[in-house]
Amino acid sequence: MIRFALHGGAGVIERAALSAQREEDYRQTLGEIARDALGRLQAGESAVAVVEQAVVALEESPLFNAGYGSVLNADGLVEMDAAIMDGRDRRCGAVAALGRIAHPVSVARAIMDDGRHVLLAGRGAQRFAVEQGFALLREEQLVISARQQQLIAAKAENKVSLDHDQQFDTFDPEDRTGTVGAVARDAQGNLAAATSTGGMTNKHPGRVGDSPLIGSGTWADNDHLCLSATGHGEYFIRAQVAHDVAARMAYAGNNLLDACAATLAQVASMGGNGGLIAIDRDGHLALPFNSAGMYRGWVGADGQVRVAIYGDEAG
Amino acid sequence: MIRFALHGGAGVIERAALSAQREEDYRQTLGEIARDALGRLQAGESAVAVVEQAVVALEESPLFNAGYGSVLNADGLVEMDAAIMDGRDRRCGAVAALGRIAHPVSVARAIMDDGRHVLLAGRGAQRFAVEQGFALLREEQLVISARQQQLIAAKAENKVSLDHDQQFDTFDPEDRTGTVGAVARDAQGNLAAATSTGGMTNKHPGRVGDSPLIGSGTWADNDHLCLSATGHGEYFIRAQVAHDVAARMAYAGNNLLDACAATLAQVASMGGNGGLIAIDRDGHLALPFNSAGMYRGWVGADGQVRVAIYGDEAG
């Protein structure tokens, strides 16, 4: 049974703050990418190829915090994290703090295919990408003006927050919205997951979140599930979200929904919020989140593509 | 009950290849650091302070592949990974692909104490270290001549191996020996773990192994255990070694030894080898490895410090 889901980030997403036009842009983009993925899976493409392509399309869109349109770090630069994992044999590839490359998920894929390493970071990751033939962009080619405005606001707010010694509250939850990811089960029953993000606005240069960390923000093994997470990365690392869901299924015998709920409850108990998309070996789908909303699209059991944004929408 | 263990890496360690003098150097250094850690724990220092200090001492020694004496990447430079985790609240800090800093584990500790982020990589990590007052060394200050010889040998071997298209066998297991780590249970019953490494000889610049990845090479939570791993990092990431042991204890009800054995068996089934040191909440100790040897030291149930290297030694 072919299944697919994608997300464009979880966070404080409120109807009042989103214009009708912008909401429509999100729904249309999520739907188009999901329909393209469905077509590819129906045409026999592998789960890993389909999740890569879906994340490439999400990176291409300025609506999301990944690739073009990523948030800016404290230096005003884009540094991105991405990972991809193939459930057939748990092969995986990832990049962290990567700048000047249009599609970090495809560099992660190239690292996986190369096979020597799993994770490359910083300038070394950029050099690997160039060695593999990826184009090196100018810094400004990934930057959109809305992110420059967010950085200015974040820096102003940081200053205020530090004055009040609230250093742990300096990041606007809204800024974390936009990490993207995709999970798929192909016609052969193989599972795969991919995640890509620009991280947090005003982050320290070199900061790596959960997205590129296998077992934290990304996971796929054919025995259990494929999963891509989005949220406050530091909490998702400490809770080992992706592998924790897999482990609850493997060792506690939980079903997918119960495992996801238990893991997200643990994240919440630490003070973190966010969500995830996951598909298990039997094709069950889960799209849980404990934030106000999560941009998401999926192929339902009836084979139809659906999209949703807010918490009170089905799915 | 105070408990402590440390490792200096697992791998192909054979009696024939190790001179009597060098073997004695290893045993003496491991024993000295373990005795110092024991004294600190008896004096009431916290587990997290003691594992940091033990890893600082291991980084200081040229015998091990961490800090001074780290292996060299393909550019002939030292790039180090390290992590530390406090089992009280799962707070953690880590650095990846960090150059020109004497003690990566202390930078990881500073990231944990700062609290905003978990993992910093590359130049951004180095900048954070400098901001925190760590001295920026010259590249050559961490380099020892034995590692330069290893790099020359690895590059020669790579060339031969690539001629035969054996790109996955280009890394000498011996080169991976030397990652260091420490785990402790203090008088209050708190657990902590720390790991530090120079990674693999001739690695691609920017390559990150399992050591700095929470849940892969390092883990601590007071409910279950503290753990530091060493081995072929890419396999330890794909098997999520550190969190997998914790999850088998949490969800399958395994005891520490059974959980470690099952996880290492999974690593072996993928083709990976290495070992780990771990202490559970009740003070049980495990030092398993599936390689020929592992440099290790520990405080036994009788309160005495012991050290061992080969597979046929007790402990």
XYZ file of C-alpha atoms in Angstrom:
630
model
C 0.000 0.000 0.000
C 1.422 3.334 -1.126
C 1.444 6.013 1.586
C 2.936 9.469 1.793
C 2.978 12.474 4.111
C 4.860 15.758 4.276
C 5.107 18.638 6.728
C 6.130 22.266 6.532
C 6.769 22.792 10.221
C 4.802 22.941 13.464
C 4.396 25.911 15.765
C 2.200 28.836 16.676
C 0.075 29.036 13.540
C -3.098 31.037 14.161
C -5.876 31.836 11.719
C -5.807 35.522 12.690
C -2.129 35.834 11.779
C -2.348 34.138 8.387
C -3.960 36.037 5.500
C -6.441 34.165 3.306
C -4.057 34.456 0.355
C -1.078 33.161 2.272
C -3.098 30.297 3.736
C -4.171 29.388 0.216
C -0.526 29.495 -0.943
C 0.427 27.015 1.782
C -2.447 24.653 1.011
C -1.807 24.770 -2.713
C 1.940 24.137 -2.378
C 1.502 21.280 0.114
C -1.175 19.716 -2.121
C 0.867 20.022 -5.310
C 3.929 18.414 -3.762
C 1.861 15.609 -2.215
C 0.123 14.897 -5.533
C 3.465 14.816 -7.320
C 4.801 12.372 -4.711
C 1.725 10.174 -5.053
C 2.163 10.057 -8.811
C 5.797 9.091 -8.459
C 4.996 6.319 -5.990
C 2.251 5.032 -8.303
C 4.778 5.039 -11.140
C 7.009 2.760 -9.082
C 9.604 5.181 -7.744
C 11.310 4.187 -4.478
C 10.318 5.714 -1.150
C 13.768 7.246 -0.748
C 13.654 8.921 -4.183
C 10.171 10.296 -3.495
C 10.962 11.795 -0.064
C 14.089 13.417 -1.479
C 12.132 14.959 -4.365
C 9.336 16.179 -2.074
C 11.840 17.870 0.240
C 13.633 19.402 -2.758
C 10.302 20.976 -3.762
C 9.713 22.242 -0.220
C 13.263 23.669 -0.112
C 12.520 25.426 -3.422
C 9.453 27.213 -1.990
C 10.012 30.484 -0.103
C 7.034 29.627 2.136
C 9.066 27.237 4.258
C 12.142 27.470 6.486
C 14.357 25.247 4.342
C 16.561 25.879 1.328
C 15.450 29.111 -0.377
C 13.721 31.191 2.285
C 15.533 29.686 5.266
C 15.711 31.743 8.454
C 18.932 33.659 9.133
C 21.480 32.994 11.859
C 22.941 35.683 14.110
C 25.345 36.678 11.309
C 22.458 37.142 8.885
C 23.466 34.058 6.925
C 21.637 30.873 5.964
C 23.006 27.681 7.547
C 20.926 24.593 6.883
C 20.544 21.080 8.288
C 19.114 18.061 6.437
C 18.966 14.272 6.631
C 17.651 11.343 4.629
C 17.300 7.702 5.686
C 16.435 4.565 3.739
C 14.442 2.038 5.775
C 15.672 -0.943 3.744
C 19.069 -1.043 5.434
C 19.109 2.069 7.649
C 21.603 3.708 5.337
C 21.520 7.444 5.915
C 23.188 10.729 5.080
C 23.027 14.153 6.678
C 24.454 17.671 6.552
C 24.666 20.273 9.311
C 25.370 24.008 9.267
C 25.618 23.941 5.476
C 25.601 27.250 3.608
C 25.359 28.333 -0.043
C 23.775 25.139 -1.411
C 20.232 25.151 -2.835
C 19.234 21.637 -1.805
C 20.767 20.306 1.421
C 18.614 17.163 1.267
C 20.257 16.180 -2.003
C 23.712 16.645 -0.463
C 22.538 14.373 2.385
C 21.448 11.876 -0.280
C 24.870 12.095 -1.945
C 26.569 11.392 1.417
C 24.322 8.349 1.886
C 25.071 7.091 -1.615
C 28.817 7.692 -1.164
C 28.603 5.416 1.871
C 31.757 6.382 3.757
C 30.231 8.796 6.232
C 26.806 9.646 7.657
C 27.107 13.288 8.721
C 29.194 16.153 7.345
C 29.125 19.617 8.921
C 30.055 23.185 8.061
C 32.700 24.023 5.484
C 33.604 20.370 5.042
C 30.015 19.596 4.068
C 30.037 22.475 1.604
C 33.265 21.188 0.084
C 31.820 17.686 -0.284
C 28.813 19.197 -2.077
C 31.041 21.071 -4.498
C 33.120 17.926 -5.093
C 29.881 16.148 -5.970
C 28.971 18.802 -8.508
C 26.464 20.884 -6.532
C 26.483 24.572 -7.458
C 27.917 26.951 -4.841
C 25.510 29.881 -4.583
C 26.261 33.369 -3.383
C 25.178 33.825 0.258
C 22.320 36.153 -0.702
C 20.765 33.772 -3.208
C 18.980 31.845 -0.435
C 17.870 34.945 1.498
C 14.369 36.453 1.288
C 13.449 39.831 2.779
C 10.861 38.421 5.200
C 13.645 36.494 6.962
C 15.776 39.632 7.203
C 12.873 41.339 8.955
C 12.476 38.370 11.329
C 16.151 38.555 12.224
C 15.935 42.275 12.982
C 12.917 41.610 15.216
C 14.624 38.677 16.928
C 17.743 40.661 17.660
C 15.663 43.480 19.162
C 13.699 40.996 21.260
C 16.825 39.160 22.360
C 18.184 42.342 23.804
C 15.021 42.961 25.786
C 14.846 39.364 26.919
C 18.441 39.316 28.071
C 17.772 42.496 30.022
C 15.207 40.482 31.928
C 17.531 37.482 32.126
C 15.099 35.283 30.225
C 17.750 33.775 28.025
C 15.757 30.599 27.443
C 12.765 32.478 26.048
C 14.592 34.554 23.501
C 13.394 32.536 20.526
C 9.999 33.338 19.079
C 8.152 30.037 18.537
C 6.949 31.443 15.204
C 10.526 31.514 13.961
C 10.786 27.793 14.335
C 7.851 27.149 12.049
C 8.846 25.917 8.651
C 11.153 22.923 8.966
C 10.083 20.562 6.211
C 9.990 16.797 5.922
C 8.509 13.865 4.063
C 7.875 10.174 4.746
C 6.850 7.507 2.266
C 5.958 3.840 1.938
C 6.458 2.678 -1.625
C 4.784 -0.134 -3.571
C 7.461 -2.582 -2.392
C 6.752 -1.740 1.251
C 10.009 0.140 1.721
C 10.011 3.122 4.072
C 12.055 6.338 3.891
C 12.199 9.730 5.601
C 13.814 13.096 4.889
C 13.961 16.386 6.802
C 15.416 19.814 5.954
C 15.551 23.115 7.815
C 17.173 26.486 8.183
C 16.919 26.077 11.959
C 16.144 28.981 14.270
C 16.244 32.702 13.538
C 19.231 34.403 15.210
C 20.805 31.042 16.125
C 24.502 30.972 16.947
C 26.526 30.203 13.817
C 27.218 26.487 13.740
C 24.085 25.591 15.727
C 22.711 22.187 14.706
C 19.134 21.165 15.541
C 17.442 17.791 15.564
C 16.605 17.634 11.844
C 19.940 16.197 10.599
C 20.437 13.945 13.601
C 19.481 10.346 12.890
C 17.224 9.172 15.729
C 16.353 12.720 16.817
C 14.518 14.374 13.911
C 14.745 11.709 11.209
C 14.423 7.912 11.187
C 13.476 5.050 8.879
C 13.639 1.294 9.298
C 11.420 -1.114 7.393
C 10.773 -3.151 10.548
C 8.973 -0.290 12.273
C 8.444 3.119 10.723
C 9.682 6.200 8.926
C 9.442 9.553 10.708
C 10.279 13.227 10.233
C 9.945 15.622 13.171
C 9.619 19.380 13.554
C 9.761 21.509 16.670
C 12.145 22.943 19.220
C 15.159 20.888 18.171
C 17.033 20.938 21.468
C 14.129 19.171 23.222
C 13.715 16.740 20.326
C 17.389 15.799 20.736
C 17.120 15.293 24.493
C 13.993 13.158 24.021
C 15.510 11.317 21.016
C 12.079 11.655 19.436
C 12.464 9.663 16.222
C 14.231 6.670 17.729
C 12.093 6.780 20.862
C 8.936 6.240 18.785
C 10.657 3.344 16.988
C 11.857 1.864 20.295
C 8.383 2.032 21.891
C 7.060 0.072 18.909
C 9.976 -2.389 18.917
C 10.353 -3.037 22.641
C 7.088 -1.979 24.310
C 4.824 -3.302 21.549
C 3.071 0.059 21.167
C 1.183 0.791 17.973
C 2.235 3.831 15.951
C -0.295 6.277 17.391
C 0.320 5.296 21.008
C 4.096 5.431 20.538
C 3.923 8.909 18.972
C 1.620 10.173 21.731
C 3.880 8.861 24.502
C 7.010 10.342 22.963
C 5.427 13.760 22.334
C 4.101 13.729 25.908
C 7.678 13.291 27.093
C 8.803 16.226 24.933
C 5.980 18.332 26.399
C 6.941 17.344 29.949
C 10.407 18.780 29.256
C 8.838 22.008 28.001
C 9.216 21.410 24.268
C 6.631 21.483 21.531
C 6.360 20.447 17.917
C 5.091 17.564 15.866
C 5.972 14.757 13.518
C 4.773 12.739 10.549
C 5.206 8.972 10.483
C 4.176 5.861 8.546
C 4.552 2.374 9.964
C 5.383 -0.858 8.122
C 1.698 -1.661 7.656
C 0.958 1.764 6.171
C -0.655 3.359 9.199
C -0.188 7.099 9.250
C 0.310 9.495 12.190
C 0.517 13.305 12.050
C 0.514 14.342 15.728
C 1.638 17.687 17.150
C 1.340 19.494 20.462
C 1.655 22.990 18.981
C -1.165 25.190 17.678
C -0.716 23.977 14.120
C 1.407 22.039 11.655
C 1.536 22.528 7.901
C 0.855 19.050 6.564
C -0.308 17.037 3.607
C -0.896 13.323 3.178
C -2.332 10.563 1.050
C -5.350 9.161 2.871
C -6.372 5.518 3.052
C -8.731 6.267 0.133
C -5.751 7.313 -2.000
C -6.751 10.997 -1.986
C -4.396 13.864 -1.135
C -5.424 16.052 1.790
C -3.827 19.103 3.408
C -4.317 20.811 6.769
C -2.766 23.569 8.840
C -4.612 24.112 12.140
C -5.109 21.841 15.100
C -8.879 21.588 14.705
C -8.690 20.198 11.174
C -8.924 16.442 10.611
C -5.629 14.607 10.167
C 27.149 3.968 45.601
C 29.976 5.748 43.761
C 30.870 4.172 40.430
C 33.136 5.242 37.582
C 34.498 3.909 34.286
C 36.498 5.318 31.395
C 37.612 4.097 27.980
C 40.347 5.004 25.555
C 38.819 3.398 22.479
C 38.038 -0.062 21.165
C 39.518 -1.735 18.119
C 42.192 -4.077 16.873
C 44.516 -4.028 19.859
C 46.916 -6.963 19.771
C 49.601 -7.880 22.271
C 52.164 -8.402 19.498
C 51.672 -4.867 18.189
C 51.971 -3.119 21.539
C 55.414 -2.772 23.153
C 55.713 -3.537 26.863
C 56.591 0.096 27.539
C 53.638 1.456 25.569
C 51.251 -1.015 27.201
C 52.525 0.127 30.585
C 51.977 3.777 29.561
C 48.366 3.036 28.713
C 47.717 1.141 31.957
C 49.348 3.806 34.069
C 47.460 6.682 32.428
C 44.090 4.915 32.612
C 44.716 4.029 36.261
C 45.828 7.525 37.247
C 42.782 9.161 35.691
C 40.410 6.601 37.243
C 41.979 7.093 40.702
C 41.672 10.867 40.357
C 38.010 10.484 39.371
C 37.354 8.179 42.323
C 38.907 10.701 44.699
C 36.766 13.481 43.294
C 33.580 11.429 43.609
C 34.509 10.519 47.197
C 35.046 14.234 47.880
C 31.471 14.882 46.759
C 31.990 16.218 43.243
C 29.081 15.741 40.842
C 29.069 13.000 38.207
C 29.013 15.576 35.413
C 32.050 17.437 36.805
C 33.975 14.174 37.201
C 33.330 12.840 33.684
C 34.317 16.198 32.211
C 37.575 16.244 34.178
C 38.406 12.620 33.276
C 37.884 13.333 29.566
C 39.981 16.510 29.854
C 42.818 14.340 31.192
C 42.367 11.808 28.385
C 42.356 14.646 25.804
C 45.592 15.914 27.368
C 47.355 12.562 26.828
C 48.964 11.914 23.424
C 48.161 8.190 23.828
C 44.541 8.654 22.816
C 42.702 9.910 19.739
C 41.176 12.965 21.394
C 42.408 16.495 22.005
C 46.215 16.538 21.818
C 47.221 13.576 19.673
C 44.000 13.361 17.676
C 44.121 11.655 14.278
C 44.320 13.898 11.202
C 41.660 14.436 8.553
C 42.336 14.308 4.805
C 43.694 17.879 4.964
C 46.161 16.906 7.697
C 44.223 18.874 10.296
C 42.671 17.948 13.633
C 38.861 18.195 13.748
C 37.308 16.904 16.958
C 33.877 15.816 18.215
C 32.749 15.732 21.851
C 29.611 15.543 23.976
C 28.574 15.630 27.619
C 25.205 14.794 29.174
C 23.830 15.213 32.692
C 21.446 12.443 33.711
C 19.576 14.640 36.215
C 17.601 16.456 33.527
C 19.068 15.201 30.252
C 20.708 18.551 29.665
C 23.517 18.116 27.168
C 26.071 19.907 25.044
C 28.182 18.839 22.096
C 30.647 20.046 19.479
C 31.421 18.616 16.044
C 34.264 19.169 13.601
C 35.927 21.564 16.049
C 39.530 22.574 15.411
C 42.235 24.480 17.329
C 40.766 23.983 20.821
C 42.591 21.915 23.461
C 39.544 20.523 25.262
C 36.432 19.952 23.139
C 34.631 18.299 26.063
C 34.845 21.541 28.039
C 33.371 23.480 25.106
C 30.549 20.901 25.066
C 30.102 21.565 28.791
C 29.982 25.319 28.154
C 27.262 24.794 25.517
C 25.276 22.710 28.005
C 25.667 25.346 30.715
C 24.734 28.144 28.293
C 21.504 26.250 27.669
C 20.365 27.749 24.368
C 21.661 25.040 22.052
C 22.805 21.421 22.222
C 25.175 21.014 19.282
C 27.503 23.487 17.571
C 29.612 22.499 14.562
C 32.644 23.732 12.662
C 33.702 27.357 12.638
C 30.615 28.381 14.602
C 31.609 26.007 17.400
C 35.120 27.405 17.385
C 33.755 30.942 17.598
C 31.534 30.004 20.543
C 34.591 28.550 22.286
C 36.559 31.753 21.784
C 33.594 33.824 22.988
C 33.598 31.687 26.135
C 37.275 32.369 26.732
C 38.853 29.161 25.422
C 42.309 29.674 23.909
C 42.527 29.327 20.129
C 45.588 27.169 19.415
C 47.661 27.071 16.260
C 46.648 24.085 14.084
C 49.945 22.277 14.753
C 49.668 22.458 18.545
C 47.343 19.437 18.628
C 49.336 17.393 16.077
C 51.785 14.620 17.015
C 54.136 12.985 14.519
C 52.675 9.483 14.928
C 49.366 10.777 13.539
C 51.129 12.356 10.581
C 52.666 8.950 9.793
C 49.232 7.309 10.083
C 47.778 9.813 7.646
C 50.546 9.172 5.123
C 49.926 5.432 5.429
C 46.155 5.871 5.139
C 46.476 8.017 2.045
C 48.767 5.454 0.419
C 46.363 2.664 1.309
C 43.354 4.610 0.106
C 44.930 4.941 -3.255
C 45.545 1.211 -3.486
C 42.089 0.441 -2.185
C 40.395 2.780 -4.611
C 42.331 1.147 -7.433
C 40.564 -2.040 -6.420
C 37.276 -0.234 -5.899
C 37.143 -1.196 -2.238
C 36.117 2.230 -1.111
C 34.328 0.936 1.976
C 37.446 -0.787 3.305
C 39.775 2.151 3.075
C 39.839 2.851 6.782
C 42.236 0.907 8.943
C 40.378 -0.265 12.065
C 43.464 0.617 14.054
C 42.977 4.275 13.184
C 39.657 4.325 14.931
C 41.147 3.213 18.216
C 41.440 5.956 20.721
C 38.110 7.710 21.150
C 37.825 8.448 24.866
C 34.920 8.572 27.271
C 33.865 8.447 30.902
C 30.729 7.580 32.860
C 30.054 8.178 36.535
C 27.468 7.686 39.258
C 28.042 10.156 42.083
C 27.223 9.923 45.806
C 23.774 11.476 45.140
C 22.973 8.777 42.570
C 23.238 11.162 39.627
C 24.567 9.787 36.351
C 26.633 11.536 33.651
C 28.552 10.641 30.491
C 31.128 12.341 28.271
C 32.867 11.318 25.041
C 35.611 12.970 22.940
C 37.400 11.986 19.735
C 39.471 13.051 16.780
C 37.430 10.682 14.636
C 38.954 8.701 11.763
C 42.317 9.186 10.066
C 41.956 10.667 6.563
C 38.264 11.452 7.130
C 36.618 14.009 4.875
C 36.818 17.465 6.449
C 33.585 18.113 8.310
C 32.898 14.418 8.978
C 31.042 13.898 12.264
C 30.986 10.501 13.997
C 28.744 9.131 16.712
C 30.646 10.593 19.682
C 28.981 14.047 19.757
C 25.552 12.762 18.820
C 23.244 12.407 21.811
C 21.681 8.941 21.659
C 24.349 7.572 19.327
C 27.673 7.720 21.181
C 26.702 9.483 24.409
C 23.690 9.268 26.741
C 22.756 9.842 30.383
C 19.418 9.777 32.187
C 19.073 9.086 35.890
C 16.104 6.746 35.258
C 18.227 4.248 33.331
C 21.924 4.682 32.655
C 24.884 6.701 31.494
C 26.867 5.455 28.497
C 29.852 6.372 26.311
C 30.516 4.398 23.121
C 33.526 3.864 20.864
C 33.748 2.172 17.512
C 32.958 2.648 13.829
C 30.781 5.733 14.272
C 28.642 5.385 11.168
C 27.320 2.007 12.381
C 26.819 3.354 15.906
C 24.665 6.149 14.434
C 22.561 3.773 12.323
C 22.049 1.512 15.369
C 21.463 4.487 17.719
C 23.604 2.587 20.197
C 23.384 4.755 23.303
C 19.634 5.374 23.190
C 18.942 1.823 22.034
C 20.492 0.432 25.238
C 18.418 2.895 27.282
C 15.254 1.987 25.351
C 15.756 -1.759 25.836
C 15.987 -1.114 29.579
C 13.018 1.297 29.609
C 10.608 -0.525 27.312
C 11.729 -4.180 27.154
C 12.700 -4.436 30.824
C 16.193 -5.682 29.972
C 18.902 -5.408 32.581
C 22.019 -3.417 31.696
C 24.161 -6.337 30.530
C 21.432 -7.895 28.386
C 20.550 -4.541 26.834
C 24.197 -3.823 25.963
C 24.681 -7.296 24.490
C 21.558 -7.038 22.324
C 22.487 -3.597 21.013
C 26.090 -4.562 20.224
C 24.801 -7.705 18.482
C 22.727 -5.457 16.233
C 25.790 -3.310 15.472
C 27.731 -6.479 14.629
C 24.924 -7.728 12.354
C 25.318 -4.508 10.334
C 29.081 -5.098 10.087
C 30.219 -2.647 12.736
C 32.414 -3.181 15.749
C 33.372 -1.321 18.884
C 32.407 -1.156 22.519
C 30.931 0.925 25.273
C 31.065 1.677 28.985
C 27.869 2.113 30.997
C 26.581 2.406 34.556
C 22.910 1.944 35.418
C 20.872 3.715 38.107
C 21.626 0.991 40.643
C 25.363 1.195 40.035
C 25.769 -1.884 37.858
C 28.660 -1.574 35.444
C 29.079 -2.884 31.878
C 32.188 -2.676 29.680
C 31.285 -4.803 26.630
C 32.991 -4.715 23.214
C 33.005 -6.882 20.099
C 36.469 -5.800 18.943
C 39.806 -7.395 19.888
C 40.353 -4.991 22.757
C 39.259 -1.819 24.509
C 41.400 0.448 26.657
C 39.420 0.708 29.874
C 39.541 1.488 33.561
C 36.878 1.285 36.244
C 36.097 1.351 39.944
C 35.050 -2.154 40.962
C 32.308 -3.059 43.427
C 35.077 -3.328 46.050
C 35.992 0.335 45.479
C 39.306 -0.539 43.825
C 40.512 0.877 40.485
C 41.238 -1.677 37.766
C 42.462 -1.321 34.188
C 42.427 -3.679 31.202
C 43.191 -3.620 27.486
C 42.680 -7.013 25.845
C 39.564 -9.100 25.387
C 40.759 -11.943 27.603
C 41.242 -9.753 30.673
C 38.507 -9.606 33.296
C 36.180 -6.601 33.160
